[in-house]
Coordinates of C-alpha atoms in Angstrom, one line a residue:
Chain A
M28 CA -24.7 -42.2 13.4
T29 CA -24.2 -41.3 9.7
L30 CA -24.8 -37.6 9.9
I31 CA -22.4 -34.6 10.0
I32 CA -23.7 -31.0 10.4
A33 CA -22.2 -28.3 8.2
W34 CA -22.0 -25.0 9.9
D35 CA -21.4 -22.1 7.5
R36 CA -22.9 -18.9 8.9
P37 CA -22.4 -17.3 12.4
G38 CA -26.2 -16.8 12.6
D39 CA -26.8 -20.6 12.5
A40 CA -25.1 -21.2 15.9
K41 CA -28.4 -22.0 17.7
A42 CA -29.5 -24.3 15.0
V43 CA -26.2 -26.2 15.0
E44 CA -26.3 -26.5 18.8
Q45 CA -29.7 -28.2 18.5
A46 CA -28.9 -30.3 15.5
C47 CA -25.5 -31.6 16.5
R48 CA -27.1 -33.7 19.2
A49 CA -28.1 -36.0 16.3
A50 CA -24.7 -35.9 14.5
V51 CA -21.3 -37.4 14.9
A52 CA -19.5 -34.3 13.9
V53 CA -19.7 -30.6 12.9
K54 CA -18.0 -29.3 9.8
L55 CA -17.0 -25.6 9.9
G56 CA -16.5 -23.6 6.7
L57 CA -13.4 -21.4 6.3
P58 CA -15.6 -18.2 5.9
L59 CA -17.2 -18.9 9.3
V60 CA -13.8 -19.5 10.9
I61 CA -12.5 -16.2 9.5
Q62 CA -15.7 -14.3 10.3
T63 CA -15.8 -15.4 13.9
R64 CA -12.0 -15.1 14.2
G65 CA -11.7 -18.7 15.1
R66 CA -14.3 -18.5 17.9
A67 CA -16.7 -20.9 16.0
V68 CA -14.3 -23.7 16.7
Y69 CA -14.6 -23.2 20.5
D70 CA -18.3 -22.7 20.2
A71 CA -18.7 -26.0 18.3
R72 CA -16.6 -27.8 20.9
R73 CA -18.7 -26.4 23.7
M74 CA -22.1 -26.9 22.1
C75 CA -21.5 -30.3 20.5
D76 CA -20.2 -33.6 21.8
G77 CA -19.0 -34.8 18.4
M78 CA -15.8 -34.1 16.4
V79 CA -15.0 -30.7 14.9
I80 CA -13.8 -30.7 11.3
A81 CA -12.4 -27.5 9.7
D82 CA -13.2 -27.4 6.0
L83 CA -10.2 -25.3 5.1
K84 CA -9.7 -26.7 1.6
L85 CA -6.0 -26.3 2.2
A86 CA -4.1 -26.0 -1.1
D87 CA -0.6 -24.7 -0.5
I88 CA 2.9 -25.8 0.2
G89 CA 3.5 -27.7 3.4
A90 CA 4.9 -24.9 5.5
T91 CA 2.0 -22.7 4.8
M92 CA -0.7 -25.4 5.3
K93 CA 1.0 -26.2 8.7
S94 CA 0.9 -22.5 9.6
I95 CA -2.8 -22.2 8.8
V96 CA -3.6 -25.3 10.9
D97 CA -1.6 -23.9 13.8
S98 CA -3.6 -20.7 13.5
I99 CA -6.9 -22.6 14.1
P100 CA -6.4 -24.6 17.3
G101 CA -9.0 -27.0 18.8
V102 CA -10.1 -29.0 15.7
D103 CA -10.2 -32.8 15.4
G104 CA -9.9 -32.9 11.6
V105 CA -9.0 -30.7 8.6
I106 CA -9.8 -30.9 4.9
A107 CA -7.1 -30.4 2.3
H108 CA -7.1 -30.7 -1.5
A109 CA -5.4 -33.9 -2.9
F110 CA -4.4 -31.9 -6.0
V111 CA -1.5 -30.1 -4.4
G112 CA 0.4 -33.4 -4.4
V113 CA 2.7 -35.2 -1.9
E114 CA 6.3 -34.0 -1.6
G115 CA 6.7 -30.6 0.0
A116 CA 3.0 -30.3 0.6
L117 CA 0.7 -33.1 1.8
D118 CA 3.5 -35.2 3.2
E119 CA 4.5 -32.4 5.6
L120 CA 0.9 -31.6 6.4
K121 CA 0.2 -35.2 7.3
E122 CA 3.2 -35.6 9.5
H123 CA 2.4 -32.3 11.3
L124 CA -1.3 -33.3 11.8
D125 CA -0.2 -36.8 13.1
S126 CA 2.0 -35.1 15.7
K127 CA -1.0 -33.1 16.9
G128 CA -3.5 -35.9 16.8
V129 CA -5.6 -34.2 14.1
G130 CA -7.2 -36.2 11.3
L131 CA -6.6 -35.4 7.7
Y132 CA -9.4 -35.6 5.1
L133 CA -8.4 -35.3 1.4
L134 CA -10.7 -33.9 -1.1
V135 CA -10.7 -35.9 -4.3
S136 CA -13.7 -34.5 -6.1
M137 CA -16.1 -31.5 -6.1
S138 CA -19.7 -31.1 -7.0
H139 CA -19.8 -27.9 -9.1
P140 CA -19.9 -28.1 -13.0
G141 CA -16.4 -26.5 -13.3
S142 CA -14.8 -29.6 -11.6
R143 CA -15.0 -31.1 -15.1
D144 CA -12.4 -28.7 -16.3
V145 CA -9.4 -30.1 -14.5
I146 CA -10.3 -32.1 -11.3
D147 CA -12.4 -34.8 -12.9
Q148 CA -9.8 -35.4 -15.6
A149 CA -7.3 -36.1 -12.8
I150 CA -9.3 -38.4 -10.6
D151 CA -6.9 -41.3 -10.9
R152 CA -3.9 -39.1 -10.0
L153 CA -5.8 -37.7 -7.1
F154 CA -6.5 -41.2 -5.9
D155 CA -2.7 -41.9 -6.3
V156 CA -1.9 -38.9 -4.1
A157 CA -4.4 -40.1 -1.5
E158 CA -2.9 -43.6 -1.5
K159 CA 0.6 -42.1 -0.8
V160 CA -0.5 -39.7 1.8
D161 CA -2.7 -42.2 3.7
P162 CA -5.1 -39.7 5.2
L163 CA -7.8 -40.6 7.8
G164 CA -10.5 -40.0 5.3
L165 CA -11.6 -38.8 1.9
V166 CA -14.1 -36.2 0.8
A167 CA -16.3 -36.9 -2.2
P168 CA -19.6 -35.3 -3.1
A169 CA -22.9 -37.0 -2.5
T170 CA -24.2 -35.5 -5.8
R171 CA -21.8 -37.8 -7.6
P172 CA -22.3 -41.3 -6.3
G173 CA -20.2 -42.8 -9.1
I174 CA -17.1 -41.0 -7.7
V175 CA -18.0 -42.0 -4.1
R176 CA -18.2 -45.6 -5.4
M177 CA -14.8 -45.4 -7.1
A178 CA -13.3 -44.0 -3.9
R179 CA -14.8 -46.8 -1.9
D180 CA -13.6 -49.5 -4.3
R181 CA -10.1 -48.1 -4.2
F182 CA -10.0 -47.4 -0.5
P183 CA -12.0 -50.0 1.3
D184 CA -10.8 -49.0 4.8
K185 CA -10.9 -45.1 4.6
V186 CA -13.6 -42.9 6.1
I187 CA -15.5 -41.2 3.3
I188 CA -17.5 -38.1 4.1
S189 CA -19.9 -36.6 1.5
P190 CA -21.2 -33.1 1.3
G191 CA -24.0 -32.0 -1.1
V192 CA -27.0 -33.6 0.6
G193 CA -30.1 -31.4 0.7
A194 CA -29.7 -27.9 -0.7
Q195 CA -27.2 -29.1 -3.3
G196 CA -29.5 -31.8 -4.6
A197 CA -28.4 -35.2 -3.3
R198 CA -31.0 -37.2 -1.2
P199 CA -30.2 -38.6 2.2
G200 CA -28.7 -42.0 1.7
D201 CA -27.4 -41.4 -1.9
A202 CA -23.8 -41.3 -0.8
L203 CA -24.1 -43.9 1.9
C204 CA -25.5 -46.4 -0.6
A205 CA -22.4 -45.5 -2.8
G206 CA -20.1 -46.4 0.0
A207 CA -19.7 -43.2 2.1
N208 CA -19.6 -43.4 5.9
Y209 CA -21.1 -40.0 6.7
E210 CA -23.2 -37.5 4.8
I211 CA -22.7 -33.8 5.5
V212 CA -25.9 -31.7 5.7
G213 CA -26.0 -28.0 6.2
R214 CA -28.8 -25.6 5.2
A215 CA -31.5 -28.3 4.9
I216 CA -31.1 -28.7 8.7
T217 CA -29.7 -25.4 10.0
R218 CA -32.4 -23.3 8.2
S219 CA -35.3 -25.5 9.0
G220 CA -37.8 -24.5 11.8
N221 CA -36.8 -27.3 14.0
P222 CA -33.2 -28.3 13.4
L223 CA -33.0 -31.3 15.8
E224 CA -36.2 -32.8 14.5
R225 CA -35.1 -32.2 10.9
A226 CA -31.7 -33.9 11.6
L227 CA -33.4 -36.9 13.1
E228 CA -35.8 -37.1 10.1
I229 CA -32.8 -37.1 7.8
R230 CA -31.2 -39.9 9.8
R231 CA -34.5 -41.9 9.4
M232 CA -34.4 -41.2 5.6
Q233 CA -30.8 -42.4 5.5
E234 CA -31.8 -45.6 7.3
V235 CA -34.7 -46.2 4.9
A236 CA -32.4 -45.5 1.9
L237 CA -29.8 -47.9 3.2
R238 CA -32.3 -50.7 3.5
Y239 CA -33.1 -50.3 -0.2
C240 CA -29.7 -49.6 -1.8
R241 CA -29.4 -51.0 -5.2
Chain B
M15 CA 9.1 -1.2 -10.1
T16 CA 9.2 -5.0 -10.4
L17 CA 9.1 -6.0 -6.8
I18 CA 6.3 -7.3 -4.5
I19 CA 7.0 -7.9 -0.8
A20 CA 5.6 -11.1 0.7
W21 CA 4.5 -10.6 4.3
D22 CA 4.0 -13.9 6.1
R23 CA 4.6 -13.5 9.9
P24 CA 3.0 -10.9 12.2
G25 CA 6.6 -10.2 13.6
D26 CA 7.7 -9.0 10.2
A27 CA 5.5 -5.9 10.2
K28 CA 8.3 -3.4 10.8
A29 CA 10.4 -4.9 8.1
V30 CA 7.5 -4.8 5.7
E31 CA 6.8 -1.2 6.5
Q32 CA 10.4 -0.3 5.6
A33 CA 10.7 -2.5 2.5
C34 CA 7.4 -1.7 0.9
R35 CA 8.7 1.8 0.1
A36 CA 10.6 0.0 -2.7
A37 CA 7.8 -2.3 -3.8
V38 CA 4.7 -2.0 -6.0
A39 CA 2.6 -4.2 -3.7
V40 CA 2.5 -6.4 -0.6
K41 CA 1.3 -10.0 -0.7
L42 CA -0.2 -11.2 2.5
G43 CA -0.4 -15.0 3.3
L44 CA -3.5 -16.6 4.6
P45 CA -1.9 -17.7 7.9
L46 CA -1.0 -14.1 8.6
V47 CA -4.6 -12.9 7.8
I48 CA -6.0 -15.6 10.2
Q49 CA -3.4 -15.0 12.9
T50 CA -4.0 -11.2 12.9
R51 CA -7.7 -11.6 12.5
G52 CA -7.6 -9.6 9.3
R53 CA -5.8 -6.7 10.9
A54 CA -2.7 -7.2 8.7
V55 CA -4.7 -6.0 5.7
Y56 CA -5.4 -2.7 7.4
D57 CA -1.8 -2.5 8.6
A58 CA -0.5 -3.1 5.1
R59 CA -2.8 -0.3 3.7
R60 CA -1.7 2.1 6.4
M61 CA 2.1 1.3 6.1
C62 CA 2.4 0.9 2.3
D63 CA 1.4 3.0 -0.6
G64 CA 1.2 0.0 -3.0
M65 CA -1.5 -2.6 -3.6
V66 CA -2.5 -5.2 -1.1
I67 CA -2.9 -8.7 -2.5
A68 CA -4.3 -11.5 -0.3
D69 CA -2.7 -14.9 -1.1
L70 CA -5.8 -16.9 -0.1
K71 CA -5.2 -19.8 -2.5
L72 CA -8.9 -20.0 -2.9
A73 CA -10.1 -23.4 -4.0
D74 CA -13.8 -23.9 -3.4
I75 CA -17.2 -23.5 -5.0
G76 CA -18.2 -19.9 -6.0
A77 CA -20.4 -19.2 -3.1
T78 CA -17.8 -20.1 -0.5
M79 CA -15.0 -18.3 -2.3
K80 CA -17.2 -15.1 -2.4
S81 CA -17.9 -15.5 1.3
I82 CA -14.2 -15.8 2.1
V83 CA -13.4 -12.7 0.1
D84 CA -16.2 -10.7 1.8
S85 CA -14.7 -11.7 5.2
I86 CA -11.4 -10.0 4.3
P87 CA -12.3 -6.4 3.3
G88 CA -9.7 -3.9 2.1
V89 CA -7.7 -5.9 -0.4
D90 CA -6.9 -4.9 -4.0
G91 CA -6.3 -8.4 -5.3
V92 CA -6.8 -12.1 -4.3
I93 CA -5.1 -15.3 -5.5
A94 CA -7.2 -18.3 -6.4
H95 CA -6.4 -21.7 -7.8
A96 CA -7.2 -22.2 -11.5
F97 CA -7.6 -25.9 -10.6
V98 CA -11.2 -25.5 -9.4
G99 CA -12.4 -24.7 -12.9
V100 CA -14.9 -22.2 -14.3
E101 CA -18.6 -23.0 -14.0
G102 CA -19.9 -22.6 -10.4
A103 CA -16.5 -21.6 -9.1
L104 CA -14.2 -19.1 -10.8
D105 CA -16.9 -17.6 -13.0
E106 CA -18.8 -16.5 -9.9
L107 CA -15.7 -15.4 -8.1
K108 CA -14.6 -13.3 -11.1
E109 CA -18.0 -11.6 -11.4
H110 CA -18.1 -10.9 -7.7
L111 CA -14.5 -9.5 -7.6
D112 CA -15.3 -7.3 -10.7
S113 CA -18.3 -5.8 -8.9
K114 CA -16.0 -4.9 -5.9
G115 CA -13.1 -3.6 -8.0
V116 CA -10.8 -6.3 -6.7
G117 CA -8.3 -8.0 -9.0
L118 CA -8.2 -11.8 -9.5
Y119 CA -4.9 -13.6 -9.9
L120 CA -5.1 -17.3 -10.9
L121 CA -2.4 -19.7 -9.8
V122 CA -1.4 -22.0 -12.6
S123 CA 1.7 -23.7 -11.2
M124 CA 3.4 -24.3 -7.8
S125 CA 7.1 -24.7 -6.9
H126 CA 7.2 -27.7 -4.5
P127 CA 8.1 -31.2 -5.9
G128 CA 4.6 -32.5 -5.3
S129 CA 3.2 -30.3 -8.0
R130 CA 4.5 -33.0 -10.4
D131 CA 1.8 -35.3 -9.1
V132 CA -1.3 -33.6 -10.5
I133 CA -0.8 -29.9 -11.2
D134 CA 2.0 -30.1 -13.7
Q135 CA 0.2 -32.8 -15.7
A136 CA -2.7 -30.4 -16.1
I137 CA -0.9 -27.2 -17.1
D138 CA -2.7 -27.0 -20.5
R139 CA -6.1 -27.4 -18.9
L140 CA -5.1 -24.8 -16.2
F141 CA -4.2 -22.4 -19.0
D142 CA -7.6 -23.1 -20.6
V143 CA -9.4 -22.3 -17.4
A144 CA -7.4 -19.0 -17.1
E145 CA -8.3 -18.1 -20.7
K146 CA -12.0 -18.6 -20.0
V147 CA -12.0 -16.7 -16.6
D148 CA -9.9 -13.8 -17.9
P149 CA -8.3 -12.8 -14.6
L150 CA -6.2 -9.7 -14.1
G151 CA -3.2 -11.8 -13.7
L152 CA -1.5 -15.2 -13.3
V153 CA 0.8 -16.6 -10.6
A154 CA 3.6 -18.8 -11.6
P155 CA 6.8 -19.6 -9.6
A156 CA 10.1 -18.0 -10.4
T157 CA 11.8 -21.3 -9.6
R158 CA 10.3 -22.6 -12.8
P159 CA 11.1 -20.1 -15.5
G160 CA 9.9 -22.6 -18.2
I161 CA 6.4 -22.4 -16.9
V162 CA 6.5 -18.6 -16.6
R163 CA 7.6 -18.5 -20.3
M164 CA 4.7 -20.8 -21.3
A165 CA 2.3 -18.5 -19.4
R166 CA 3.8 -15.4 -21.1
D167 CA 3.6 -17.0 -24.6
R168 CA 0.0 -17.9 -24.1
F169 CA -1.1 -14.7 -22.3
P170 CA 0.9 -11.8 -23.8
D171 CA -1.3 -9.2 -22.0
K172 CA -1.8 -10.6 -18.5
V173 CA 0.1 -9.5 -15.4
I174 CA 2.3 -12.4 -14.2
I175 CA 3.5 -12.4 -10.7
S176 CA 6.2 -14.9 -9.5
P177 CA 6.9 -16.0 -6.0
G178 CA 10.0 -18.1 -5.0
V179 CA 12.8 -15.5 -5.4
G180 CA 15.4 -15.6 -2.6
A181 CA 14.8 -18.2 0.1
Q182 CA 13.1 -20.7 -2.3
G183 CA 16.0 -20.5 -4.7
A184 CA 15.3 -18.4 -7.7
R185 CA 17.6 -15.4 -8.3
P186 CA 16.3 -11.8 -8.8
G187 CA 15.5 -11.4 -12.4
D188 CA 15.0 -15.1 -13.3
A189 CA 11.2 -14.8 -13.6
L190 CA 11.4 -11.3 -15.2
C191 CA 13.6 -12.6 -17.9
A192 CA 11.1 -15.4 -18.5
G193 CA 8.3 -12.9 -18.9
A194 CA 6.9 -12.1 -15.4
N195 CA 6.0 -8.5 -14.6
Y196 CA 6.8 -8.7 -10.9
E197 CA 8.8 -10.9 -8.6
I198 CA 7.6 -11.6 -5.1
V199 CA 10.3 -11.7 -2.3
G200 CA 9.6 -12.4 1.3
R201 CA 12.1 -13.7 3.9
A202 CA 15.2 -12.6 1.9
I203 CA 14.1 -9.1 2.5
T204 CA 11.9 -9.1 5.7
R205 CA 14.5 -11.1 7.7
S206 CA 17.5 -9.1 6.6
G207 CA 19.1 -6.5 8.8
N208 CA 18.1 -3.6 6.6
P209 CA 14.9 -4.5 4.7
L210 CA 14.7 -1.3 2.7
E211 CA 18.3 -1.5 1.6
R212 CA 17.9 -5.2 0.8
A213 CA 14.8 -4.5 -1.3
L214 CA 16.6 -1.8 -3.2
E215 CA 19.5 -4.1 -3.7
I216 CA 17.2 -6.8 -5.1
R217 CA 15.7 -4.2 -7.5
R218 CA 19.2 -3.4 -8.8
M219 CA 19.9 -7.1 -9.2
Q220 CA 16.7 -7.4 -11.2
E221 CA 17.8 -4.5 -13.4
V222 CA 21.1 -6.0 -14.1
A223 CA 19.6 -9.4 -14.8
L224 CA 17.1 -7.8 -17.2
R225 CA 20.0 -6.2 -19.1
Y226 CA 21.5 -9.6 -19.8
C227 CA 18.5 -11.9 -20.3
R228 CA 19.1 -14.7 -22.7

């Protein structure tokens, strides 16, 4: 399976429950976690067989990131920004997550135009941080297959997960062809009339795309 | 008044209630907001006369940052990372906060050693982002007065708030002398035997330091 469902609004719970039968994991946004006071994590665990990844976009010193993670029990993985660097930040977070058996995914690129201002200029340094921290996986947007490819070249063995498929413009398979392991799809599935059918359709589109990758 | 109280643990509520009588604002950490399910914001409003600033370290696309802010009502200001850039991120957040009458503080530097890896290398670009976004204020650590001074030189009219005084090693007045408007103090006050007395003592130390700034 190459699909992760993004769950961003409390009202999408029913759709997520249906769609996650066709997915390897559910990714929960921080707004949803706050709005549901953490209950969405338990709901996702109950409704879905796959992993639960909290998209916290952690970006603080180590002690604070650890405290945030401890405030949101029950997740299998969390997403943090590579840009906060190693010593006193991601080194402490990684050690803490390892002790809890929670996977760390480091964000090395974003899809909005403003990422040109600072993030894109720092891509090599962000990769250096990822190399030192040695996370379970990386997050790079499907809308920018060139960056996904760079990440895959530099990290042949890391899990790469890619948001941005569907509503944000990337087609199913774009990131997989560039080297991602999983594509994250939200609204295109959760706001369709038949979320499970739509999820299965996107998986078929991924398979077709993978057959014709250039 | 040149003092802001940092409130980071639910158990420090009583200490904050006492100390905030000597402070212009209370800064709430994201772990506290999550742990108290947002109630700490209301408690801070009720207990303290000053402003309530949520230290969310926002670092996402515009739509997600707006959604997080809307999930935490009742704040006067929020802190976001300059790192995420303008278009599709901080431009949308700024417009949204303006419409709600909430102040934006942009983080341009951090105090942990790992900030050398990426953030420090990008300081000029982070200042460029701040110039374009035009926030109410900037956040720069008291432990690095050189960066506070650079921020003050570049932004003569912005509010600069500086964490890191006390437990993290900066002395009261260090950041003020470098050009900050307010110093943020947490544990050194909230975990002392007499938080109000300690807050007033730190203010006196700030006044003395300001008299002898070099």
